[in-house]
Amino acid sequence: MSTEPNTRQSDSGMLHPELLEPEDRDAIYRDGHRLDHAEGSSKPLRPSAEKQPRGATIRGNRPVDQAEAAARFIAAPEHEKMHDERLWDLRQKRDREMEHIPEWEELRSLASAIKEHTLTHLDEYLEQFEANARANGVHVHWARDAAEHNRIVHGILKGHGAKSLIKSKSMLTEECGFRHYMASVGIEVIETDLGERIQQLDNEDPSHVVVPAVHKLRTDVAQVFAKNIGTDPNNNDAHYLAKALREANRPLVLAAEAGMTGCNFAVAETGGITVCTNEGNADLSANVPKLHIASIGIEKIIPRLEHLAVFVRLLSRSAVGSPMTQYTSHFRGPREGGEMHFVLVDNGRSERLAMEEFWTSLKCIRCGACMNTCPVYRRSGGLSYGATYSGPIGLIIDPTFNQHKYSNLPYASTLNGSCSNVCPVKINIHEQIYAWRRVLVERHESPLAKRAAMKAAGELLSHPAAYRAAIAAADEALAYLPRFIIYNGLNAWGRHREVPHPPKRTFHSWYHATHGDEK
Ligand code: SF4
């Protein structure tokens, strides 16, 4: 990789200063494109007066109001602009990397076929994985749900008298509410991923499956660190902040009595697991303490080692537009004098596997590409979904956990299909989101007002004469009605839109005039 001085107008002209300083001489270019990660720029920004918008308000089991939380995010223009551009930047990098691989579409098809084959033979591959892992000296546990997962891990830690655990990023443990559980039993959990640690210190969930703190400006991070590790609140230089956190975290890492990782791929034929990170933090969690516990969703199984080659080529390119994650770590057995445990977790996956319309969502490799491309996600922030998974894939997964609580989520999509187009394992994401809308309406889980409006629209659209009369009446009314009838606080539609001026003549009247009754 070569470094050349930044002497040209780069593709950064439109970017938020968070993403790139125009005069940044340290930026790295290749083929005319900037290579450094969006967060690599380190010139301090002026302190932001804008408060970080927080996520959805959770009220027990009441449906999460994603639109309300998204509106608050949009009302914070600094955050909204940075978030939108940072994720779009990742999407563009993904496109550039994809263009360098002529067999990209073949890889996607292959990855999809491997996953579908594995999921339809999941019992066999899980048993094979378990037998091989045991033969490698690994203790294997099975957890039906989140509570059982947490109890098992607690039991292992208790057996070793461990009171502190370092952990690399894992969406499965987020699903299980693992950190809260561990706090309730007096075990300290220290996240080793930078973004995840920021979120932990700020008492927030990750807002993205790959870049957990992507919704935060550096000025927000400076505030979090100032409160928690005593840094200068006015210094938001990325290198200063990263160094300060490393210095604060490293003693905790070295003193930890147990380590935990997630798992990107579990290979049935070897009984080993692969964890992909860009910070090498999984290696810290797995190698510093003698006890290593890995939480593995049962859908992470792939049959053979050679299949890994397909997935690792797709994963990082789709996620952040880099050819490879910085670290692709393989763990197959305990090191000398150590102990390794695999906890295989179902937590609703078997049930989802039986859902005819939604089972292929289990192919997901959590690359986040569907989130980076989604216009709704980019402008509303991951925490607005009020659920473990956000963005397009979240709209499919979350209702499988709780249809009532997440009944609004499938509407947080334009159904433009971009998510399906970028998905490296070819999940028909937008079609499944649409299917959820139908299912939720059938189960009376969609909002009453929406159901009533759709019913009225259905009636009108199925009676052409009534429809034409209504259109004519509406055109007439729009010309004379006072503005406040449409643009008032009670009409959410009118808050952000102007009704277009109706054409003088409708298509139907033109057709009738020029073609008569001809069909
Ligand atoms: S659904 Fe596809 S694009 Fe979205 S995170 Fe999963 S693998 Fe990536």
Coordinates of C-alpha atoms and ligand atoms in Angstrom, one line a residue:
M1 CA 0.0 0.0 0.0
S2 CA 1.6 3.3 -1.0
T3 CA 1.1 6.7 0.5
E4 CA 1.0 9.7 -1.8
P5 CA 0.6 13.3 -0.8
N6 CA -3.0 14.7 -1.1
T7 CA -2.4 17.0 -4.0
R8 CA -5.8 16.6 -5.7
Q9 CA -9.3 17.4 -5.0
S10 CA -10.4 14.1 -3.5
D11 CA -13.8 12.5 -3.4
S12 CA -14.2 14.1 0.0
G13 CA -15.6 17.4 -1.3
M14 CA -19.1 16.6 0.0
L15 CA -18.0 14.9 3.2
H16 CA -18.6 16.0 6.8
P17 CA -15.3 17.2 8.3
E18 CA -15.7 14.2 10.7
L19 CA -14.8 12.1 7.7
L20 CA -11.9 13.8 6.1
E21 CA -10.0 17.0 6.6
P22 CA -9.4 18.5 3.1
E23 CA -5.8 19.3 3.8
D24 CA -5.1 15.9 5.5
R25 CA -1.6 15.0 4.2
D26 CA -1.8 11.6 6.0
A27 CA -4.7 10.3 4.0
I28 CA -3.8 7.2 2.0
Y29 CA -4.9 6.9 -1.6
R30 CA -4.9 4.1 -4.1
D31 CA -6.3 4.3 -7.7
G32 CA -7.5 7.8 -6.9
H33 CA -9.5 6.6 -3.9
R34 CA -9.0 7.3 -0.3
L35 CA -8.3 4.1 1.6
D36 CA -8.1 5.2 5.2
H37 CA -11.1 4.4 7.3
A38 CA -13.7 7.1 7.7
E39 CA -12.8 7.5 11.3
G40 CA -9.1 7.8 10.5
S41 CA -9.0 11.6 10.2
S42 CA -7.8 13.0 13.4
K43 CA -7.9 16.8 13.2
P44 CA -9.8 18.1 16.2
L45 CA -13.3 19.5 15.3
R46 CA -14.7 22.6 16.8
P47 CA -16.7 21.6 19.9
S48 CA -20.2 20.7 18.8
A49 CA -23.0 22.5 20.5
E50 CA -25.4 19.8 19.2
K51 CA -26.3 17.2 21.8
Q52 CA -26.2 13.6 20.7
P53 CA -29.7 12.4 19.9
R54 CA -30.6 9.3 22.0
G55 CA -32.5 6.2 20.7
A56 CA -36.0 5.0 20.9
T57 CA -37.9 5.2 24.2
I58 CA -38.7 1.7 25.4
R59 CA -42.0 1.4 27.3
G60 CA -42.3 -2.2 28.4
N61 CA -43.9 -4.3 25.7
R62 CA -45.5 -1.4 23.9
P63 CA -44.7 -1.1 20.2
V64 CA -41.4 0.8 19.6
D65 CA -42.0 4.2 17.9
Q66 CA -39.1 4.1 15.5
A67 CA -40.5 7.1 13.5
E68 CA -40.5 9.3 16.7
A69 CA -36.8 8.4 17.5
A70 CA -35.8 8.9 13.8
A71 CA -37.4 12.4 13.8
R72 CA -35.3 13.3 16.8
F73 CA -32.2 12.0 15.0
I74 CA -33.0 14.0 11.9
A75 CA -33.6 17.1 14.1
A76 CA -29.9 16.9 15.0
P77 CA -28.4 18.0 11.6
E78 CA -24.7 17.6 12.5
H79 CA -25.3 14.0 13.6
E80 CA -27.6 13.2 10.8
K81 CA -25.3 14.5 8.1
M82 CA -22.2 12.8 9.5
H83 CA -24.1 9.5 10.0
D84 CA -25.5 9.5 6.5
E85 CA -22.2 10.4 4.9
R86 CA -20.1 8.0 6.9
L87 CA -22.3 5.0 6.1
W88 CA -22.6 6.1 2.4
D89 CA -18.8 6.3 2.4
L90 CA -18.6 2.6 3.5
R91 CA -21.2 1.7 0.9
Q92 CA -19.1 3.3 -1.9
K93 CA -15.9 1.6 -0.6
R94 CA -17.8 -1.7 -0.8
D95 CA -18.8 -1.0 -4.4
R96 CA -15.2 -0.2 -5.3
E97 CA -13.9 -3.4 -3.8
M98 CA -16.6 -5.4 -5.4
E99 CA -15.7 -4.1 -8.8
H100 CA -12.2 -5.5 -8.4
I101 CA -13.6 -9.0 -8.1
P102 CA -14.9 -10.2 -11.5
E103 CA -16.5 -13.3 -9.9
W104 CA -18.3 -11.3 -7.2
E105 CA -21.8 -12.5 -8.2
E106 CA -20.6 -16.1 -8.4
L107 CA -19.2 -15.7 -4.9
R108 CA -22.5 -14.3 -3.6
S109 CA -24.4 -17.2 -5.2
L110 CA -22.0 -19.7 -3.8
A111 CA -22.2 -18.2 -0.3
S112 CA -26.0 -18.3 -0.5
A113 CA -26.0 -21.9 -1.6
I114 CA -23.6 -23.0 1.1
K115 CA -25.7 -21.3 3.8
E116 CA -29.0 -22.7 2.4
H117 CA -27.5 -26.2 2.2
T118 CA -26.1 -25.9 5.8
L119 CA -29.3 -24.5 7.2
T120 CA -31.4 -27.3 5.7
H121 CA -28.9 -29.9 7.2
L122 CA -28.3 -27.9 10.4
D123 CA -28.8 -30.8 12.8
E124 CA -26.1 -33.0 11.1
Y125 CA -23.5 -30.2 10.9
L126 CA -24.1 -29.1 14.5
E127 CA -23.5 -32.7 15.7
Q128 CA -20.4 -33.0 13.5
F129 CA -19.1 -29.6 14.9
E130 CA -19.8 -30.7 18.4
A131 CA -18.0 -34.1 18.0
N132 CA -14.9 -32.5 16.4
A133 CA -14.7 -29.6 19.0
R134 CA -14.9 -32.2 21.8
A135 CA -12.2 -34.2 20.2
N136 CA -10.1 -31.0 20.1
G137 CA -10.5 -30.7 23.9
V138 CA -13.2 -28.0 23.9
H139 CA -16.1 -28.1 26.3
V140 CA -19.3 -27.8 24.3
H141 CA -22.6 -26.4 25.8
W142 CA -26.0 -26.0 24.3
A143 CA -28.3 -23.0 25.3
R144 CA -31.9 -23.0 24.3
D145 CA -32.3 -19.3 24.9
A146 CA -30.7 -16.1 26.2
A147 CA -31.3 -16.9 29.9
E148 CA -29.7 -20.4 29.5
H149 CA -26.7 -18.9 27.7
N150 CA -26.1 -16.4 30.5
R151 CA -26.5 -19.0 33.2
I152 CA -24.0 -21.4 31.5
V153 CA -21.4 -18.7 31.1
H154 CA -21.9 -17.6 34.7
G155 CA -21.5 -21.2 35.8
I156 CA -18.2 -21.5 33.9
L157 CA -16.9 -18.3 35.4
K158 CA -18.0 -19.3 38.9
G159 CA -16.3 -22.6 38.5
H160 CA -13.0 -20.7 37.9
G161 CA -13.7 -18.1 40.6
A162 CA -13.5 -15.4 37.8
K163 CA -14.8 -12.0 38.6
S164 CA -13.8 -10.1 35.5
L165 CA -14.2 -10.9 31.8
I166 CA -12.8 -9.3 28.7
K167 CA -15.0 -9.6 25.7
S168 CA -14.8 -8.9 22.0
K169 CA -17.8 -7.6 20.1
S170 CA -20.7 -10.1 19.7
M171 CA -24.2 -9.3 18.6
L172 CA -25.4 -12.6 20.1
T173 CA -24.3 -11.5 23.6
E174 CA -26.3 -8.2 22.9
E175 CA -29.3 -10.4 22.1
C176 CA -28.8 -12.2 25.4
G177 CA -28.6 -9.0 27.5
F178 CA -25.3 -10.5 28.7
R179 CA -23.6 -7.4 30.1
H180 CA -26.6 -6.6 32.3
Y181 CA -26.9 -10.1 33.5
M182 CA -23.2 -10.2 34.4
A183 CA -23.5 -6.9 36.3
S184 CA -26.4 -8.4 38.3
V185 CA -24.2 -11.3 39.4
G186 CA -21.2 -9.1 40.2
I187 CA -18.9 -9.9 37.3
E188 CA -17.2 -7.1 35.5
V189 CA -17.3 -7.2 31.7
I190 CA -14.8 -5.1 29.8
E191 CA -15.4 -4.7 26.1
T192 CA -12.2 -4.8 24.1
D193 CA -13.6 -3.4 20.8
L194 CA -13.1 0.4 20.7
G195 CA -16.6 1.2 19.4
E196 CA -18.2 -1.3 21.7
R197 CA -16.3 0.1 24.7
I198 CA -17.4 3.6 23.9
Q199 CA -21.0 2.3 23.9
Q200 CA -20.5 0.4 27.1
L201 CA -19.1 3.5 28.9
D202 CA -22.0 5.6 27.5
N203 CA -24.5 2.9 28.7
E204 CA -25.8 2.6 25.2
D205 CA -26.3 -0.5 22.9
P206 CA -24.4 -0.8 19.7
S207 CA -26.1 1.1 16.9
H208 CA -24.6 -0.9 14.0
V209 CA -23.5 -4.5 13.8
V210 CA -20.0 -3.6 12.6
V211 CA -19.3 0.0 13.7
P212 CA -21.2 0.1 17.1
A213 CA -20.6 3.9 17.8
V214 CA -21.0 5.1 14.2
H215 CA -23.8 7.5 15.3
K216 CA -21.5 9.5 17.6
L217 CA -19.4 12.5 16.6
R218 CA -15.9 12.6 17.9
T219 CA -17.0 15.4 20.1
D220 CA -19.6 13.0 21.7
V221 CA -16.8 10.5 22.3
A222 CA -14.6 13.1 23.9
Q223 CA -17.5 13.8 26.4
V224 CA -17.9 10.1 27.2
F225 CA -14.2 9.6 27.8
A226 CA -13.9 12.8 29.8
K227 CA -16.7 11.5 32.2
N228 CA -15.4 8.0 32.4
I229 CA -11.6 8.0 32.0
G230 CA -10.7 11.6 32.8
T231 CA -9.6 12.9 29.4
D232 CA -9.8 16.5 28.2
P233 CA -13.4 17.1 27.1
N234 CA -12.3 19.6 24.5
N235 CA -9.8 17.4 22.8
N236 CA -11.5 15.2 20.3
D237 CA -8.4 14.1 18.3
A238 CA -9.0 10.5 17.3
H239 CA -5.4 9.4 18.1
Y240 CA -5.5 11.1 21.5
L241 CA -8.8 9.5 22.4
A242 CA -7.8 6.0 21.2
K243 CA -4.5 6.2 23.1
A244 CA -6.3 7.3 26.3
L245 CA -8.7 4.4 26.1
R246 CA -5.9 1.9 25.4
E247 CA -4.0 3.2 28.4
A248 CA -7.2 2.9 30.6
N249 CA -8.2 -0.5 29.2
R250 CA -4.9 -2.3 29.0
P251 CA -4.5 -2.9 32.8
L252 CA -8.0 -4.2 32.9
V253 CA -7.3 -6.5 30.0
L254 CA -4.1 -7.9 31.6
A255 CA -5.8 -8.5 34.9
A256 CA -8.9 -10.2 33.5
E257 CA -9.6 -13.7 34.6
A258 CA -11.6 -14.9 31.6
G259 CA -12.0 -13.9 28.0
M260 CA -15.0 -14.2 25.7
T261 CA -15.4 -13.9 21.9
G262 CA -18.2 -14.3 19.5
C263 CA -17.9 -16.3 16.3
N264 CA -18.2 -15.4 12.7
F265 CA -17.9 -18.9 11.3
A266 CA -17.9 -22.3 13.0
V267 CA -16.4 -25.1 10.8
A268 CA -18.2 -28.4 11.2
E269 CA -15.4 -30.6 9.7
T270 CA -12.7 -29.1 12.0
G271 CA -14.6 -28.2 15.1
G272 CA -12.8 -24.8 15.0
I273 CA -14.2 -21.3 14.9
T274 CA -13.1 -18.1 13.1
V275 CA -13.5 -14.6 14.5
C276 CA -12.9 -11.5 12.2
T277 CA -11.9 -8.2 13.7
N278 CA -10.1 -5.1 12.6
E279 CA -8.5 -4.3 16.0
G280 CA -7.2 -7.7 17.0
N281 CA -9.3 -7.5 20.1
A282 CA -10.6 -11.0 19.8
D283 CA -7.1 -12.3 20.1
L284 CA -6.7 -10.3 23.3
S285 CA -9.9 -11.8 24.7
A286 CA -8.9 -15.3 23.6
N287 CA -5.2 -15.3 24.5
V288 CA -4.6 -13.2 27.5
P289 CA -6.6 -15.1 30.1
K290 CA -6.3 -18.8 30.2
L291 CA -10.1 -19.3 30.1
H292 CA -11.7 -18.7 26.7
I293 CA -15.5 -18.8 26.2
A294 CA -17.0 -18.4 22.7
S295 CA -20.7 -17.7 22.2
I296 CA -21.9 -19.1 18.9
G297 CA -25.3 -18.7 17.2
I298 CA -26.2 -22.1 15.7
E299 CA -26.6 -20.5 12.3
K300 CA -22.9 -19.7 12.2
I301 CA -22.0 -23.3 11.1
I302 CA -20.4 -23.9 7.7
P303 CA -19.6 -27.4 6.6
R304 CA -15.9 -27.2 5.4
L305 CA -12.8 -25.2 5.9
E306 CA -12.6 -24.4 2.2
H307 CA -16.0 -22.6 2.5
L308 CA -14.3 -20.1 4.7
A309 CA -12.5 -18.7 1.7
V310 CA -15.8 -17.7 0.1
F311 CA -17.1 -16.0 3.2
V312 CA -14.0 -14.1 4.2
R313 CA -13.7 -12.7 0.7
L314 CA -17.2 -11.3 1.0
L315 CA -17.4 -10.3 4.6
S316 CA -15.0 -7.4 4.9
R317 CA -15.5 -6.1 1.4
S318 CA -19.3 -5.9 2.1
A319 CA -18.8 -4.5 5.6
V320 CA -16.3 -1.7 5.3
G321 CA -15.0 -2.0 1.7
S322 CA -11.6 -3.5 2.7
P323 CA -10.3 -6.6 1.0
M324 CA -9.8 -8.4 4.3
T325 CA -10.4 -7.9 8.0
Q326 CA -7.1 -6.9 9.7
Y327 CA -7.3 -10.0 11.8
T328 CA -9.0 -13.3 10.8
S329 CA -8.3 -15.5 13.9
H330 CA -8.8 -19.2 14.1
F331 CA -9.4 -21.0 17.3
R332 CA -9.5 -24.8 17.5
G333 CA -8.6 -25.9 21.0
P334 CA -7.4 -24.7 24.4
R335 CA -3.8 -23.6 24.6
E336 CA -1.5 -25.4 27.0
G337 CA -2.7 -25.1 30.6
G338 CA -5.9 -23.3 29.4
E339 CA -9.5 -24.1 28.9
M340 CA -11.9 -23.4 26.0
H341 CA -15.7 -23.5 26.0
F342 CA -18.1 -23.2 23.1
V343 CA -21.7 -22.2 24.0
L344 CA -24.0 -23.0 21.0
V345 CA -27.1 -20.8 21.3
D346 CA -30.5 -21.3 19.7
N347 CA -32.5 -18.3 21.1
G348 CA -35.3 -18.5 18.6
R349 CA -33.3 -19.6 15.6
S350 CA -34.9 -23.0 15.3
E351 CA -38.3 -21.3 15.3
R352 CA -37.2 -19.0 12.6
L353 CA -35.8 -21.9 10.6
A354 CA -39.4 -23.2 10.5
M355 CA -40.8 -19.9 9.2
E356 CA -41.4 -20.4 5.5
E357 CA -41.0 -16.8 4.5
F358 CA -38.2 -15.8 6.9
W359 CA -35.9 -18.7 7.4
T360 CA -33.3 -17.5 4.8
S361 CA -32.6 -14.5 7.0
L362 CA -30.5 -17.0 9.0
K363 CA -28.0 -16.8 6.2
C364 CA -27.0 -13.4 7.5
I365 CA -23.2 -13.0 8.2
R366 CA -23.7 -9.6 10.0
C367 CA -21.7 -7.6 7.5
G368 CA -23.9 -4.5 7.9
A369 CA -24.0 -3.7 4.1
C370 CA -27.8 -3.6 4.1
M371 CA -27.6 -1.0 6.8
N372 CA -25.0 1.2 5.1
T373 CA -27.1 1.4 1.9
C374 CA -30.5 1.9 3.5
P375 CA -31.8 5.5 3.2
V376 CA -34.0 5.1 6.3
Y377 CA -31.2 3.7 8.5
R378 CA -28.6 6.2 7.4
R379 CA -30.9 9.1 8.4
S380 CA -32.4 7.7 11.5
G381 CA -29.5 6.0 13.4
G382 CA -29.5 2.4 14.7
L383 CA -30.7 3.2 18.1
S384 CA -34.0 4.5 16.8
Y385 CA -35.1 0.9 16.2
G386 CA -35.1 0.2 19.9
A387 CA -33.9 -3.4 19.3
T388 CA -30.7 -5.5 19.1
Y389 CA -30.7 -5.5 15.3
S390 CA -31.4 -2.4 13.3
G391 CA -31.5 -1.5 9.6
P392 CA -33.1 -3.8 7.0
I393 CA -32.0 -7.1 8.5
G394 CA -33.2 -5.9 11.9
L395 CA -36.7 -5.4 10.4
I396 CA -36.8 -9.1 9.7
I397 CA -35.1 -10.5 12.8
D398 CA -36.6 -8.3 15.5
P399 CA -40.3 -9.3 15.0
T400 CA -39.2 -12.9 15.3
F401 CA -38.4 -12.2 18.9
N402 CA -41.5 -10.1 19.7
Q403 CA -44.1 -9.4 17.0
H404 CA -46.0 -6.9 19.2
K405 CA -43.1 -4.8 20.4
Y406 CA -41.5 -4.6 17.0
S407 CA -44.7 -4.3 15.0
N408 CA -43.8 -0.8 13.6
L409 CA -40.3 -1.8 12.4
P410 CA -41.2 -3.3 9.0
Y411 CA -42.5 0.0 8.0
A412 CA -39.1 1.7 8.5
S413 CA -38.2 0.8 4.9
T414 CA -38.8 2.3 1.4
L415 CA -38.7 -1.2 0.0
N416 CA -36.3 0.1 -2.7
G417 CA -34.4 -3.3 -2.8
S418 CA -30.9 -1.8 -2.4
C419 CA -30.5 -4.0 0.7
S420 CA -31.1 -7.2 -1.2
N421 CA -28.8 -6.0 -4.0
V422 CA -25.8 -5.5 -1.7
C423 CA -26.4 -8.6 0.6
P424 CA -23.4 -10.9 0.1
V425 CA -25.5 -14.0 0.9
K426 CA -28.4 -12.9 -1.4
I427 CA -31.1 -12.6 1.2
N428 CA -34.3 -11.2 -0.4
I429 CA -34.4 -8.6 2.4
H430 CA -36.9 -6.1 1.1
E431 CA -39.3 -8.9 0.1
Q432 CA -39.2 -10.4 3.6
I433 CA -39.8 -6.9 5.1
Y434 CA -42.8 -6.6 2.9
A435 CA -44.0 -10.1 3.9
W436 CA -43.7 -9.0 7.6
R437 CA -46.1 -6.2 6.9
R438 CA -48.7 -8.6 5.6
V439 CA -48.1 -11.1 8.4
L440 CA -48.5 -8.3 11.1
V441 CA -51.7 -7.0 9.5
E442 CA -53.1 -10.6 9.4
R443 CA -52.2 -10.9 13.1
H444 CA -53.7 -7.5 13.9
E445 CA -50.3 -6.3 15.1
S446 CA -50.2 -3.2 12.8
P447 CA -51.4 0.1 14.3
L448 CA -55.1 0.7 14.2
A449 CA -54.9 4.0 12.3
K450 CA -52.8 2.4 9.6
R451 CA -55.2 -0.6 9.3
A452 CA -58.2 1.7 9.0
A453 CA -56.4 3.9 6.4
M454 CA -55.4 0.9 4.3
K455 CA -58.9 -0.6 4.5
A456 CA -60.4 2.6 3.2
A457 CA -57.8 2.9 0.5
G458 CA -58.5 -0.7 -0.5
E459 CA -62.2 -0.1 -0.8
L460 CA -61.7 3.0 -2.9
L461 CA -59.1 1.4 -5.2
S462 CA -61.3 -1.6 -5.9
H463 CA -64.2 0.7 -7.1
P464 CA -62.9 2.7 -10.1
A465 CA -65.9 5.0 -10.3
A466 CA -65.7 5.9 -6.7
Y467 CA -62.0 6.4 -7.0
R468 CA -62.4 8.8 -10.0
A469 CA -65.1 10.7 -8.2
A470 CA -62.9 11.0 -5.1
I471 CA -59.9 12.2 -7.1
A472 CA -62.0 14.9 -8.8
A473 CA -63.4 16.0 -5.5
A474 CA -60.0 16.1 -3.8
D475 CA -58.6 18.2 -6.7
E476 CA -61.4 20.6 -6.3
A477 CA -61.1 20.7 -2.5
L478 CA -57.3 21.2 -2.6
A479 CA -57.8 24.4 -4.5
Y480 CA -60.1 25.9 -1.9
L481 CA -59.3 24.3 1.5
P482 CA -57.4 26.4 4.0
R483 CA -53.8 25.2 4.4
F484 CA -54.1 24.2 8.0
I485 CA -56.5 21.3 7.1
I486 CA -53.5 19.4 5.6
Y487 CA -50.5 21.0 7.3
N488 CA -51.4 20.7 10.9
G489 CA -49.8 19.0 13.9
L490 CA -52.2 16.1 13.8
N491 CA -51.3 15.1 10.2
A492 CA -47.8 13.5 10.3
W493 CA -47.8 13.2 6.5
G494 CA -48.1 16.9 6.1
R495 CA -45.3 17.8 8.5
H496 CA -42.6 17.0 6.0
R497 CA -44.3 17.2 2.6
E498 CA -46.2 19.5 0.3
V499 CA -49.0 18.2 -1.7
P500 CA -48.1 18.5 -5.4
H501 CA -50.3 20.7 -7.6
P502 CA -52.8 18.5 -9.3
P503 CA -52.5 18.4 -13.1
K504 CA -55.3 20.2 -15.0
R505 CA -56.3 17.0 -16.6
T506 CA -56.1 13.5 -15.3
F507 CA -54.7 10.7 -17.4
H508 CA -58.1 9.0 -17.4
S509 CA -59.9 12.1 -18.8
W510 CA -57.1 12.6 -21.4
Y511 CA -57.4 8.9 -22.5
H512 CA -61.2 9.1 -22.6
A513 CA -61.0 12.2 -24.7
T514 CA -58.4 10.9 -27.2
H515 CA -59.4 7.2 -27.4
G516 CA -63.1 7.2 -26.4
D517 CA -64.1 3.9 -24.8
E518 CA -61.4 2.0 -26.7
K519 CA -59.7 -0.5 -24.3
Ligands
SF4_1 S1 -28.7 -9.2 5.7 FE1 -27.0 -9.5 4.2 S2 -26.3 -7.4 4.0 FE2 -27.5 -7.3 5.9 S3 -26.0 -7.7 7.5 FE3 -26.8 -9.7 6.9 S4 -25.4 -10.5 5.3 FE4 -25.0 -8.3 5.5

